[in-house]
Short mmCIF file of the C-alpha atoms (twelve columns), coordinates in Angstrom:
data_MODEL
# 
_entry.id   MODEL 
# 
loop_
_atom_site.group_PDB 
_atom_site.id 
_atom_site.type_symbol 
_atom_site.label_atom_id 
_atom_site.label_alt_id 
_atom_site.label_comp_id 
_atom_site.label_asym_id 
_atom_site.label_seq_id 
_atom_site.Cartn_x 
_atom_site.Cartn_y 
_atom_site.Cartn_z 
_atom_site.pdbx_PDB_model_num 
ATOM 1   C CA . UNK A 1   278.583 99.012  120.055 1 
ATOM 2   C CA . UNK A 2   280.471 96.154  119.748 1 
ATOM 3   C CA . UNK A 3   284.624 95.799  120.128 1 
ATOM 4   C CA . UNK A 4   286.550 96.007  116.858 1 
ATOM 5   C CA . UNK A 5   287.855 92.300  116.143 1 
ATOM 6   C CA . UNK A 6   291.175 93.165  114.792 1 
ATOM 7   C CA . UNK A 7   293.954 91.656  115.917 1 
ATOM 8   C CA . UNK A 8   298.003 91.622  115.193 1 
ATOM 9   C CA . UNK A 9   301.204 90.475  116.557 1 
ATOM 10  C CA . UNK A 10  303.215 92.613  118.224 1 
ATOM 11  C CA . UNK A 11  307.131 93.003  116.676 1 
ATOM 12  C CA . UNK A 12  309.400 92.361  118.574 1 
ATOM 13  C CA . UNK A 13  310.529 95.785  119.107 1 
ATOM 14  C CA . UNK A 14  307.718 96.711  121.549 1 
ATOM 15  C CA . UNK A 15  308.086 93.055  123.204 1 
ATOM 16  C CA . UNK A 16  311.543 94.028  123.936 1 
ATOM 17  C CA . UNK A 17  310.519 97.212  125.329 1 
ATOM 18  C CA . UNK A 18  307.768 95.705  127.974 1 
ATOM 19  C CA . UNK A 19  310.159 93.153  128.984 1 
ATOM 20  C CA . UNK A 20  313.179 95.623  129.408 1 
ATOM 21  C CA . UNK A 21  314.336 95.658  132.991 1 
ATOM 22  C CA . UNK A 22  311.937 98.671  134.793 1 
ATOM 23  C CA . UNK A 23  309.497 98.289  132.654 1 
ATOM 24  C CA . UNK A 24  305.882 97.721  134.899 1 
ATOM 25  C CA . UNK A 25  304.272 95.017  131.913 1 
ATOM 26  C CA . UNK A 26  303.928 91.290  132.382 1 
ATOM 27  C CA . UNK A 27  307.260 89.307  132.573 1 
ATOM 28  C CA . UNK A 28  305.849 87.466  129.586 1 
ATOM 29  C CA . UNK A 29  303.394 89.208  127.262 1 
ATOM 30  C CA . UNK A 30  301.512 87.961  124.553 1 
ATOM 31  C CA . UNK A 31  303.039 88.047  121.111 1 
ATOM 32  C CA . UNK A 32  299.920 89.639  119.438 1 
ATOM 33  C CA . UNK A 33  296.888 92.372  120.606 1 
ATOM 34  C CA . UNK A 34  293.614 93.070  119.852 1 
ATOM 35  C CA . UNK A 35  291.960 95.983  119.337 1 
ATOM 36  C CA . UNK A 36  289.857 97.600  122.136 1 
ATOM 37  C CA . UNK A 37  288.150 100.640 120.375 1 
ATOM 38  C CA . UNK A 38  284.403 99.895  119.635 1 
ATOM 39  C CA . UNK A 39  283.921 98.704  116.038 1 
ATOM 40  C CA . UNK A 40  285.337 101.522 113.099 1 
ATOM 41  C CA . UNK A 41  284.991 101.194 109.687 1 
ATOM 42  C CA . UNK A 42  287.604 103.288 108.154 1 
ATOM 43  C CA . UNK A 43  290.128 101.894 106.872 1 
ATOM 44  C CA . UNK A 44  292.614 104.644 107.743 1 
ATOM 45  C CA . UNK A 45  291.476 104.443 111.698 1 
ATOM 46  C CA . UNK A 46  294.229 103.834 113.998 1 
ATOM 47  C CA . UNK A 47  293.581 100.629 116.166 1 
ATOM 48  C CA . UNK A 48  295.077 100.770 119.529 1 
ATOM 49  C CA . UNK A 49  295.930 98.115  121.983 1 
ATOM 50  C CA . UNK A 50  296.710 99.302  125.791 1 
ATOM 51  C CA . UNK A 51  299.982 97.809  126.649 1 
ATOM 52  C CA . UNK A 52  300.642 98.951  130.316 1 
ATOM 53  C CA . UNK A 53  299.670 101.545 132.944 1 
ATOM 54  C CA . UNK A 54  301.314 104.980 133.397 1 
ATOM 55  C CA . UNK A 55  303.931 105.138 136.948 1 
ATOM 56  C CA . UNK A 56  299.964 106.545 138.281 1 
ATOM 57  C CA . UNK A 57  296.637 106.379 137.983 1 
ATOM 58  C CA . UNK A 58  296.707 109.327 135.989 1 
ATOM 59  C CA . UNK A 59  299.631 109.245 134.539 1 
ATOM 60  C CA . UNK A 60  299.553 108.700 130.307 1 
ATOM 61  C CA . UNK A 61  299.373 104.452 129.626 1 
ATOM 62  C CA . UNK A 62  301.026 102.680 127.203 1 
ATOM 63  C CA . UNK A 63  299.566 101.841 123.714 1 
ATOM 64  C CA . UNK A 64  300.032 100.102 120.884 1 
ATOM 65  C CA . UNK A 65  298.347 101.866 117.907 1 
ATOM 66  C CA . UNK A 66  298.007 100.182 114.106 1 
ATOM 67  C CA . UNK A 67  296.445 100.424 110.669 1 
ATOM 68  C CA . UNK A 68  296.413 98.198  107.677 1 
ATOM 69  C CA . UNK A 69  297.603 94.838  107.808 1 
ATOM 70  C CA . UNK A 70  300.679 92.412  105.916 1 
ATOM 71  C CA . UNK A 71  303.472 94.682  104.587 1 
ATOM 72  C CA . UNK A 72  301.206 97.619  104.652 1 
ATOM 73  C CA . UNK A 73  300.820 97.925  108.409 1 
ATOM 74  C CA . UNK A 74  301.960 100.799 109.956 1 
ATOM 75  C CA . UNK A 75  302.432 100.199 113.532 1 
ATOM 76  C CA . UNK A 76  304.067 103.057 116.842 1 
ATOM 77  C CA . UNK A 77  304.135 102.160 120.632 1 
ATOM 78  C CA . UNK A 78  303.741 105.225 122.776 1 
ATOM 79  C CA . UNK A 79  302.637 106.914 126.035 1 
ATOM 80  C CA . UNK A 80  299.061 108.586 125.223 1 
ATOM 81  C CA . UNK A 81  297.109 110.510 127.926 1 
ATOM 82  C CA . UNK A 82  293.496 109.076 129.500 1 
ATOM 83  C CA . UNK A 83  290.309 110.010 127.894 1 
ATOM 84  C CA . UNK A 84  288.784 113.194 130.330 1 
ATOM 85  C CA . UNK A 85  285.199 111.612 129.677 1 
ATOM 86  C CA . UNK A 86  283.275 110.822 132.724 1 
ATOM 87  C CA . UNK A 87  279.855 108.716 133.204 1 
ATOM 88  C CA . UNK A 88  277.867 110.011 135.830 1 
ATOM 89  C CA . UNK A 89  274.806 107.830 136.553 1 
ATOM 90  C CA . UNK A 90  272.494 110.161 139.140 1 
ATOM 91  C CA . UNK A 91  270.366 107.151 140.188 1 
ATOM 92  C CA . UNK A 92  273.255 105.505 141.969 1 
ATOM 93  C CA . UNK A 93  275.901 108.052 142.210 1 
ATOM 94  C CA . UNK A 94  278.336 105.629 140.247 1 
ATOM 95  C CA . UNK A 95  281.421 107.562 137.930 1 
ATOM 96  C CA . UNK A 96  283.102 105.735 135.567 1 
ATOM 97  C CA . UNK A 97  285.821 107.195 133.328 1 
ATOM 98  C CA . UNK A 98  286.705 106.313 130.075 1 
ATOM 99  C CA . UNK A 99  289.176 103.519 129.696 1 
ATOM 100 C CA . UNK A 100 290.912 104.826 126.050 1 
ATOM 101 C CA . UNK A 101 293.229 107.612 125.637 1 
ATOM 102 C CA . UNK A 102 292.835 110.718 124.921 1 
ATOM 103 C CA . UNK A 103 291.020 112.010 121.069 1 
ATOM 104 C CA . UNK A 104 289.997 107.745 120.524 1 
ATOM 105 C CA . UNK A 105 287.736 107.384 117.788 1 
ATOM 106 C CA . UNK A 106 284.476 105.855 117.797 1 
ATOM 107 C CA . UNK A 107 282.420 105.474 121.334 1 
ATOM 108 C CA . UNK A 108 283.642 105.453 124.926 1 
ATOM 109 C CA . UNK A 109 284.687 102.883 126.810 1 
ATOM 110 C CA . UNK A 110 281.478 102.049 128.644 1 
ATOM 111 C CA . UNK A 111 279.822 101.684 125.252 1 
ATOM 112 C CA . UNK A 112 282.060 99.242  123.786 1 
ATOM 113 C CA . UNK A 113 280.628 95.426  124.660 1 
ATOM 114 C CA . UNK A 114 282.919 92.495  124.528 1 
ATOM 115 C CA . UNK A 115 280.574 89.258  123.946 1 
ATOM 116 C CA . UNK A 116 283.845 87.212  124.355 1 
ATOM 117 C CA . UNK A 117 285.030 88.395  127.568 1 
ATOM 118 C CA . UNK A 118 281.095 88.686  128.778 1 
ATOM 119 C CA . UNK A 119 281.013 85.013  127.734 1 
ATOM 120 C CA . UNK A 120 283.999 84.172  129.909 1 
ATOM 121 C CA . UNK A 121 282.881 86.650  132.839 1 
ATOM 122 C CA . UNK A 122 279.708 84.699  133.162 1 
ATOM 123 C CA . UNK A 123 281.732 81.345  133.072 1 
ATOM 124 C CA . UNK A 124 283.301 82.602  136.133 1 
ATOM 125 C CA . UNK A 125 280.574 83.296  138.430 1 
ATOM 126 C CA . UNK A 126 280.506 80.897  141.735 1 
ATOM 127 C CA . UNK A 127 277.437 78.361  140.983 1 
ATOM 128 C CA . UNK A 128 276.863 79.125  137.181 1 
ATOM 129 C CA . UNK A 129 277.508 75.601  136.213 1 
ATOM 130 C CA . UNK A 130 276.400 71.891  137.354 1 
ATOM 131 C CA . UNK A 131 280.178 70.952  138.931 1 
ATOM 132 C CA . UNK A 132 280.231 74.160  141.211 1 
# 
């Protein structure tokens, strides 16, 4: 399944709030977000942005969750707990939890592909182009 494509800016509320002294975001974060959820067609479907990690691992993150768009956007910044799903591959012994929060719609998180970061991944690898 492919990642949803929408994208919006963040207000300046919840820039304030991940660049307010103690907070653990970026010193500088970007003024919009895109969503991470694997693609959803309803148009009443929450999209949600992760904004920063909890004080632990498993600890609830930080997310930035939206519908609609223009004056009709609805928008709330809030601490939501990690997804319990686990991937358990018996062939190799490998885990991998779920990178949403907790009751996302749509598929996990190792379902969702990203051809744009993919794209840049493979950019990135030592010897993929001519000039090293």
């Amino acid at each position: 399944m492919l990642q949803c494509t929408a994208v919006t800016l963040l207000p300046p509320d919840a820039v304030l709030r991940l660049t307010a002294p103690g907070a653990d975001g970026p010193d500088d974060p970007e003024p919009y977000v895109l969503c991470e959820l694997g693609t959803h067609d309803d148009a009443h479907t929450e999209h949600a942005a992760y904004l920063r990690p909890g004080r632990t691992p498993d600890s609830p993150a930080l997310w930035f969750f939206w519908t609609g768009s223009g004056p009709e956007r609805t928008h709330r910044a809030e601490s939501a707990p990690w997804c319990p799903a686990v991937l358990r591959r018996l062939d190799s012994g490998v885990v991998r939890r779920c990178a949403f929060f907790d009751h996302h719609t749509a598929a996990h998180s190792w379902d969702v592909t990203d051809p744009l970061g993919d794209l840049i991944a493979e950019r990135l690898v030592p010897g993929d182009s001519s000039e090293g």
